[in-house]
Coordinates of C-alpha atoms in Angstrom, one line a residue:
X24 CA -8.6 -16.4 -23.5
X25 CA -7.2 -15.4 -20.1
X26 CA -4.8 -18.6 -20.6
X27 CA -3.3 -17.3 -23.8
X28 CA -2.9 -14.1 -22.0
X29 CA -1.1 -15.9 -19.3
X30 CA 1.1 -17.6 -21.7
X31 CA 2.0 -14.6 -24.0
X32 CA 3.2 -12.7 -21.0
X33 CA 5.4 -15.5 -19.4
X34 CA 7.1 -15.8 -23.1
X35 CA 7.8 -12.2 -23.3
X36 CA 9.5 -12.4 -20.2
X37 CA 11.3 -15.3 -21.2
X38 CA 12.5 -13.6 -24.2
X39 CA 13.8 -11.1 -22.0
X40 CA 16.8 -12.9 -20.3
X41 CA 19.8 -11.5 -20.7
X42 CA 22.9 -13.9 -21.5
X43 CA 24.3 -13.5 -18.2
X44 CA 21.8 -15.0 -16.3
X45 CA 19.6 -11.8 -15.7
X46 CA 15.5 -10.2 -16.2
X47 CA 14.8 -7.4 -17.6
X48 CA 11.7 -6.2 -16.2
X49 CA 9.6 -2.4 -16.2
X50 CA 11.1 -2.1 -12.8
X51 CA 14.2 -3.7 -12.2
X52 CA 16.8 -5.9 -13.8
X53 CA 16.6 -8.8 -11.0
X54 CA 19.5 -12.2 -11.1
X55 CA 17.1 -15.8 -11.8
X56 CA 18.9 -18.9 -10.2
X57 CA 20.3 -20.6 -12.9
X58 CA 19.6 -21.6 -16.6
X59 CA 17.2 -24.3 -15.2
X60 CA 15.0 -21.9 -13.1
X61 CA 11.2 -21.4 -13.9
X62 CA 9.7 -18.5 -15.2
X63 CA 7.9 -16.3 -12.8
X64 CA 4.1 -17.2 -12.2
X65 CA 2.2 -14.4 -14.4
X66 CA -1.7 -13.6 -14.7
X67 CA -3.4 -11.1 -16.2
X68 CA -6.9 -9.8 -15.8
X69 CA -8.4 -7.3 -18.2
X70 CA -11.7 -5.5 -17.3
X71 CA -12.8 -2.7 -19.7
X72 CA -10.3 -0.4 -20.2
X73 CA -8.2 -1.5 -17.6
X74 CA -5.5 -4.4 -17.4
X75 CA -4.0 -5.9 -14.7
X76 CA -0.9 -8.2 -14.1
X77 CA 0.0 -9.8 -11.2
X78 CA 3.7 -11.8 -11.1
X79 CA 5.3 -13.4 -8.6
X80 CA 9.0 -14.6 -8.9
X81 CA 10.7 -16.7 -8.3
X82 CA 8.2 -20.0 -8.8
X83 CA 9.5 -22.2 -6.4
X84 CA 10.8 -20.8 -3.6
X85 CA 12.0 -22.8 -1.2
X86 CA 11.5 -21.4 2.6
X87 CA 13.7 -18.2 3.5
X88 CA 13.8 -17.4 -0.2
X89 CA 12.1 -13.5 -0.9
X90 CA 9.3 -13.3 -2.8
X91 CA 8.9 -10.5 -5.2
X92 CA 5.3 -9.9 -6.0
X93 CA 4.7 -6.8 -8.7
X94 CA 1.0 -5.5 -9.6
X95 CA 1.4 -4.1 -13.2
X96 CA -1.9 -1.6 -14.2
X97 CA -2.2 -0.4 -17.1
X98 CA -5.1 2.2 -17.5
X99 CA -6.3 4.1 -20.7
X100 CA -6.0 7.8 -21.0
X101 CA -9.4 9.2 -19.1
X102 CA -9.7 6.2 -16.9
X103 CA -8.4 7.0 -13.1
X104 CA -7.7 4.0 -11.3
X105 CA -7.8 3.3 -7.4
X106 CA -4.5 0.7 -6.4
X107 CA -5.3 -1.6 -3.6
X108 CA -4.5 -0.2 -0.7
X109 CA -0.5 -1.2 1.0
X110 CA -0.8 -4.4 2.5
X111 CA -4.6 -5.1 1.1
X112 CA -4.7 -9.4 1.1
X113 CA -1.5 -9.9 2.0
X114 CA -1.6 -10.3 5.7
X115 CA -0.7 -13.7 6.1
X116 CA 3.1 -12.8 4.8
X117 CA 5.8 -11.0 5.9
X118 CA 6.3 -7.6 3.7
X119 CA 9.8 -6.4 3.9
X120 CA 9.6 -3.5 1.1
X121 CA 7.3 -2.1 -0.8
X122 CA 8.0 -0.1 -4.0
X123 CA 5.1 2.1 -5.9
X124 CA 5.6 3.3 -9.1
X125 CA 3.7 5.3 -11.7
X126 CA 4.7 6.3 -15.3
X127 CA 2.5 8.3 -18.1
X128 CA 2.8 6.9 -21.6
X129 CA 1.5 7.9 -24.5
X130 CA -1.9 6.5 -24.5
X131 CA -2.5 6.1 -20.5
X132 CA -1.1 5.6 -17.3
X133 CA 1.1 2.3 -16.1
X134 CA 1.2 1.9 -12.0
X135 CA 2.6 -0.8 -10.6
X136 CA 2.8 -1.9 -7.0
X137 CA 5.9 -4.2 -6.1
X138 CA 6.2 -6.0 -2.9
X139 CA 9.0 -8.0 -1.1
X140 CA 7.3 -11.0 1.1
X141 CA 8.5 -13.5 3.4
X142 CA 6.9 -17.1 3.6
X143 CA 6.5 -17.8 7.5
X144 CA 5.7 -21.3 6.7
X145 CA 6.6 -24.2 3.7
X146 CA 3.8 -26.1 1.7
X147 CA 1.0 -24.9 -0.6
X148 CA 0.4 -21.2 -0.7
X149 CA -1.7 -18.6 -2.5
X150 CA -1.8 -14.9 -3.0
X151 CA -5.7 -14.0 -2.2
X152 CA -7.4 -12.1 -4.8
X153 CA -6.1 -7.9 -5.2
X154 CA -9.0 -5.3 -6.0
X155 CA -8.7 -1.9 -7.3
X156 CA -11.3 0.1 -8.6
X157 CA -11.4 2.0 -12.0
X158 CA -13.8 5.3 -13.2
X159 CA -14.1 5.8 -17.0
X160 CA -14.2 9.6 -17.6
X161 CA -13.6 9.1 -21.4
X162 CA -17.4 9.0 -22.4
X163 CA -20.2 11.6 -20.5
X164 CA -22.6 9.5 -21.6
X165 CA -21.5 6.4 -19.7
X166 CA -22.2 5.2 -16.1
X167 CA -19.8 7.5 -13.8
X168 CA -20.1 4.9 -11.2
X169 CA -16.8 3.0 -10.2
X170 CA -16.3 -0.3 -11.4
X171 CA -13.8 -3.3 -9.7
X172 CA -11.5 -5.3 -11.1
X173 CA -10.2 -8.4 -9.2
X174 CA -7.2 -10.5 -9.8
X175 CA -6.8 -14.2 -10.0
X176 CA -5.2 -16.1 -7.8
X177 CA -1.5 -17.3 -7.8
X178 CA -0.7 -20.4 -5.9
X179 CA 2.4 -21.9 -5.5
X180 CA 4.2 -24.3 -3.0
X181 CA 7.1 -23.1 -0.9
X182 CA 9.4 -25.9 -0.1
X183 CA 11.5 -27.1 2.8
X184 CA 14.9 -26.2 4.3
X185 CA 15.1 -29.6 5.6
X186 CA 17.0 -32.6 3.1
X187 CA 14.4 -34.5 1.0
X188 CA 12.9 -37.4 2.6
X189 CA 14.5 -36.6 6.3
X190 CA 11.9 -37.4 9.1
X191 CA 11.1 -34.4 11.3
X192 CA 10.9 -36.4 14.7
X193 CA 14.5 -37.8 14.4
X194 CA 16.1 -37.5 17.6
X195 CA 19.9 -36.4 17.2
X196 CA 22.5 -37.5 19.7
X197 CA 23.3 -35.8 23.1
X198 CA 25.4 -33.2 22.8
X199 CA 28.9 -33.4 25.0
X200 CA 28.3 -31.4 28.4
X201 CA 29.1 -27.5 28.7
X202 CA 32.0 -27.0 31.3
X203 CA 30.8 -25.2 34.2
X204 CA 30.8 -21.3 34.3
X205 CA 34.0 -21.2 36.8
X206 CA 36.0 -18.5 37.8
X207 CA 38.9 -18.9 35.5
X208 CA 36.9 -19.3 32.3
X209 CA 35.6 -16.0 32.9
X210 CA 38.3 -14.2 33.2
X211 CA 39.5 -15.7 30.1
X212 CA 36.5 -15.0 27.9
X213 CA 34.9 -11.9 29.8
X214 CA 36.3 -9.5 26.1
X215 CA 33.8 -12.2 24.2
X216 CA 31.3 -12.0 26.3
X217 CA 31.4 -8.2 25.8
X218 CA 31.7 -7.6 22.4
X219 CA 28.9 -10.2 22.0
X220 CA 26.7 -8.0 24.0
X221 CA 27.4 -5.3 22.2
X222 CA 26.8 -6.7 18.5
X223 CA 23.6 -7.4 20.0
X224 CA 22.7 -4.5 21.0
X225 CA 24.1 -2.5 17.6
X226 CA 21.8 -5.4 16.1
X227 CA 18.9 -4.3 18.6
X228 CA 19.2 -0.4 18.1
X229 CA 19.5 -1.2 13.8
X230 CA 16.0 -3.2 14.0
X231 CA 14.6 -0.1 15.8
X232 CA 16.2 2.1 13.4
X233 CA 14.9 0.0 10.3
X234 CA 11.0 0.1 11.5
X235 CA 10.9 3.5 12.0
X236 CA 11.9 4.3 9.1
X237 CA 9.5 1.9 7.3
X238 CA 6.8 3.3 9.3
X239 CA 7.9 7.1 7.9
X240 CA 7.8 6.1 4.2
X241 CA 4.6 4.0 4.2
X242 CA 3.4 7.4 5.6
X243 CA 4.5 9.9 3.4
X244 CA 3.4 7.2 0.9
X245 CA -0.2 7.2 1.5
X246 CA 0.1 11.4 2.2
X247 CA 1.5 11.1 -2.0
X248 CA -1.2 9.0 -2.7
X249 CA -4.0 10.9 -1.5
X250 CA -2.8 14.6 -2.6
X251 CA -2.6 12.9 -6.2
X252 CA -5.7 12.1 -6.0
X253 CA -6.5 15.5 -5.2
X254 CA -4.9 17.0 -8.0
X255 CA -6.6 14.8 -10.3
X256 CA -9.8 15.7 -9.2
X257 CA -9.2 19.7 -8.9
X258 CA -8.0 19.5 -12.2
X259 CA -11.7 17.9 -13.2
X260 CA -12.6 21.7 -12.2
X261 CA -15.4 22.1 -9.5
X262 CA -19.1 20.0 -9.8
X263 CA -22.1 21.7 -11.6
X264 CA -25.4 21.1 -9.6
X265 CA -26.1 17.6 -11.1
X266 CA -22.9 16.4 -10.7
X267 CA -21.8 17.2 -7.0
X268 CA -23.1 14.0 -5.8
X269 CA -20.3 11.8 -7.0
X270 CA -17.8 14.9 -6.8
X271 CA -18.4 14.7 -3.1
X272 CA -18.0 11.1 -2.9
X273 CA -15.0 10.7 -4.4
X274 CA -13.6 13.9 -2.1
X275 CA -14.6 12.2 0.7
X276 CA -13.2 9.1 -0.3
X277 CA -9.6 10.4 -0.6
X278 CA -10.2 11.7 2.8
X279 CA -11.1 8.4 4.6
X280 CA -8.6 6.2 2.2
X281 CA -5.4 8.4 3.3
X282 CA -6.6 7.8 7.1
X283 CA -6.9 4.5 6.9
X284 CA -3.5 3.9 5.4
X285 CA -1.7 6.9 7.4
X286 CA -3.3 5.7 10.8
X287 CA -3.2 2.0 10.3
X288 CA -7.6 1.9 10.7
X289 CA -9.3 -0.8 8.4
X290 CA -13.2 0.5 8.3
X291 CA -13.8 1.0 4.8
X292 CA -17.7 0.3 5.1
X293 CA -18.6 2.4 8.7
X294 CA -21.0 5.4 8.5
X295 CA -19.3 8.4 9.1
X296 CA -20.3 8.5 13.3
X297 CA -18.6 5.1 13.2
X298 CA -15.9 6.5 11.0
X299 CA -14.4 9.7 13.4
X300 CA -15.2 7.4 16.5
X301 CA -12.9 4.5 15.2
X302 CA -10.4 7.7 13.9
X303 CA -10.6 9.4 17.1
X304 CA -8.7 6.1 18.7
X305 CA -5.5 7.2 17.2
X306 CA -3.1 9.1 19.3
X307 CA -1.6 10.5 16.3
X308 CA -5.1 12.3 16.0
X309 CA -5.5 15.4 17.5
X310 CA -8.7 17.0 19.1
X311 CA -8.6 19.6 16.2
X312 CA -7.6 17.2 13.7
X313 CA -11.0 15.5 14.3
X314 CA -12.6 18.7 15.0
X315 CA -11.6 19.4 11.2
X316 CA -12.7 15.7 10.1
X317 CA -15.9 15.7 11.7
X318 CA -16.5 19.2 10.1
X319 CA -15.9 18.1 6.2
X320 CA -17.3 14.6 6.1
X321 CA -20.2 16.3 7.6
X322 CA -20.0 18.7 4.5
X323 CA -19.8 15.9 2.3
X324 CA -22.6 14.1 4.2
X325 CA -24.7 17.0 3.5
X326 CA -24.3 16.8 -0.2
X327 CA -24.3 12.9 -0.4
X328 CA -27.6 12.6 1.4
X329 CA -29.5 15.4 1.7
X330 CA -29.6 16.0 -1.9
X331 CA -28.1 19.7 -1.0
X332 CA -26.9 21.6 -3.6
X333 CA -23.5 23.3 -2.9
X334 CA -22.4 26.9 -4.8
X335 CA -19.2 26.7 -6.3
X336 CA -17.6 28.9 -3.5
X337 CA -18.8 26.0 -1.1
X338 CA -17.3 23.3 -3.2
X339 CA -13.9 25.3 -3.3
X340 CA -14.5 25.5 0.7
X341 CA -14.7 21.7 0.7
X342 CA -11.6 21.1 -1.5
X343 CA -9.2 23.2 0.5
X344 CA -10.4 22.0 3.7
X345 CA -9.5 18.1 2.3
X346 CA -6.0 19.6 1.0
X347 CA -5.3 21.5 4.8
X348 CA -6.4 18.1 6.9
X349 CA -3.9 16.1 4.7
X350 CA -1.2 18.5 5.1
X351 CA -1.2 19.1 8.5
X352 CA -1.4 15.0 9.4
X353 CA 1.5 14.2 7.3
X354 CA 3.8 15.3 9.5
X355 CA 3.0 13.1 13.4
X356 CA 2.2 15.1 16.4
X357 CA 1.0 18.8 14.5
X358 CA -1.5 20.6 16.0
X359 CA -3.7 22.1 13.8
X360 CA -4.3 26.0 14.0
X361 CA -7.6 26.6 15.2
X362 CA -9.1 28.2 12.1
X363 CA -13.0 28.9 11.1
X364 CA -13.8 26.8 8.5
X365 CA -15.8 28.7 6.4
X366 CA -12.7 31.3 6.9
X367 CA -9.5 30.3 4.2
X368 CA -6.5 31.3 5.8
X369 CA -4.3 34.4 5.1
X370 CA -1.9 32.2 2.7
X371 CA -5.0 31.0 1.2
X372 CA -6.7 33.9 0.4
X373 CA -6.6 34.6 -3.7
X374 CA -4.5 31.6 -4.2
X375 CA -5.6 28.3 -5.7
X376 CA -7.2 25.6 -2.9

């Protein structure tokens, strides 16, 4: 069944080439090689209420070439879905952009994730296995507990720069000898020599440019992720008695996730002492950032383990202390104001958390 899946998809995007020599996809209109070039590599997982598509184009790259991978969910209305986190399983390439996207339709929610990777090597290749995680809030009377859904994997082979059937330890011929560095050839090249140093260093100061600026949108990506799931779950309204438990775990959750991503820390299965002492590494982190932390996780803690049954005025507590920690790390270097807790703040007062 999952073949004919496969199959369907790759024909519908084969009947959607344009006739001069373009793709439409849900993202982008991208250019394909030629009319010879092979369809993108398509699979598609369905769990429940939930399908995923993974596609990565083109199908044979050859080394150098950019690899678009896109991550296509779509969810049905009352299901929430978790997207792997940036980066999840993809270590062993090169990301050069990464593009989220999420669009409402009329009977769910389509997110897709697409990524632009670099090969660091030719031969056989895979992209590893992506996870996301679903809840179905359609039906009360089904299990609230989140479920996983995990992609197949896409292999592929990435071929060679070098000419078919060329040995790689062929020697090539000596090279003629470099005149010597004398006196007169510097004085006639000295303007090359310093308008090559300074491409290189535009070049240099560009690079520096380029990864900084990287570093500030995967940030304020994760900070959009997180507050969105926020706003999904205050729109749920607050827990009744029997429910807190999993209302707490899924605050807390937003909470740890949006570190993780904004501070670059992959501990997704430490207690919480493990947690702040692994967060507390990060010099982005301030002493009343993890004064903050430590107090709410140990909130959620409380409620998670204890069996402790929070008011309504304590859940509300607990909301807007997750919305102030992820406002006040969005932006690097802010030092929190040193606020009581169990105190909301004079903008806070008689508004909305």
């Amino acid at each position: 069944m999952r073949s004919m899946h496969v199959l369907g998809v790759a024909t519908l995007l084969a009947s959607c080439a344009r006739p001069d020599g373009t793709v439409e996809s849900q993202d982008d209109t991208y250019a394909v090689d030629g009319p010879g070039a092979a369809a993108p590599l398509v699979v598609e997982t369905r769990e429940g209420p939930v399908t995923a598509t993974l596609t990565l184009d083109p199908a044979e790259p050859r080394l150098g070439d950019p690899l678009v991978l896109t991550l296509e969910v779509f969810a049905k209305t009352g299901v929430v879905v978790e997207m792997p986190a940036f980066g999840e399983a993809l270590g062993r390439f090169a990301i050069v952009d990464f593009a989220p996207r999420e669009e409402a339709t009329h009977d769910g929610l389509r997110m897709s994730q697409r990524y632009t990777l670099q090969a660091s090597t030719s031969g056989r290749q895979r992209i590893p296995r992506l996870r996301l995680e679903f809840l179905d809030q359609r039906d009360a009377g089904v299990d609230a507990r989140a479920k996983e859904l995990l992609t197949d994997e896409l292999a592929f082979v990435v071929a060679s720069v070098l000419p078919e059937g060329q040995p790689l330890d062929e020697l090539r011929p000596l090279r003629a000898s470099l005149p010597e560095l004398q006196g007169p050839w510097l004085r006639r090249n000295w303007p090359w020599l310093v308008l090559g140093l300074g491409v290189v260093a535009a070049a240099a100061g560009g690079v520096v440019w380029w990864l900084r600026r990287a570093e500030e949108r995967a940030r304020l990506t994760a900070f959009d992720r997180a507050m969105a799931r926020l706003e999904r779950l205050q729109r749920r309204g607050l827990p009744a008695a029997d429910a807190a438990d999993s209302w707490y775990v899924e605050l807390s959750d937003i909470v740890r996730r949006y570190i993780e991503e904004r501070f670059a820390l992959r501990a997704p299965e430490l207690t919480t002492e493990e947690f702040l002492a692994e967060a507390g590494r990060s010099r982005e982190l301030t002493a009343g950032h993890r004064e903050l932390l430590a107090a709410f996780l140990a909130r959620c803690d409380r409620v998670k383990f204890a069996r402790y049954s929070p008011d309504e005025d304590e859940s509300q507590d607990a909301l807007r202390d997750a919305r102030r920690f992820l406002e006040e790390t969005a932006a690097a270097g802010g030092e929190p104001q040193q606020i009581d807790l169990r105190t909301p703040t004079t903008s806070q007062a008689g508004g909305a958390p």
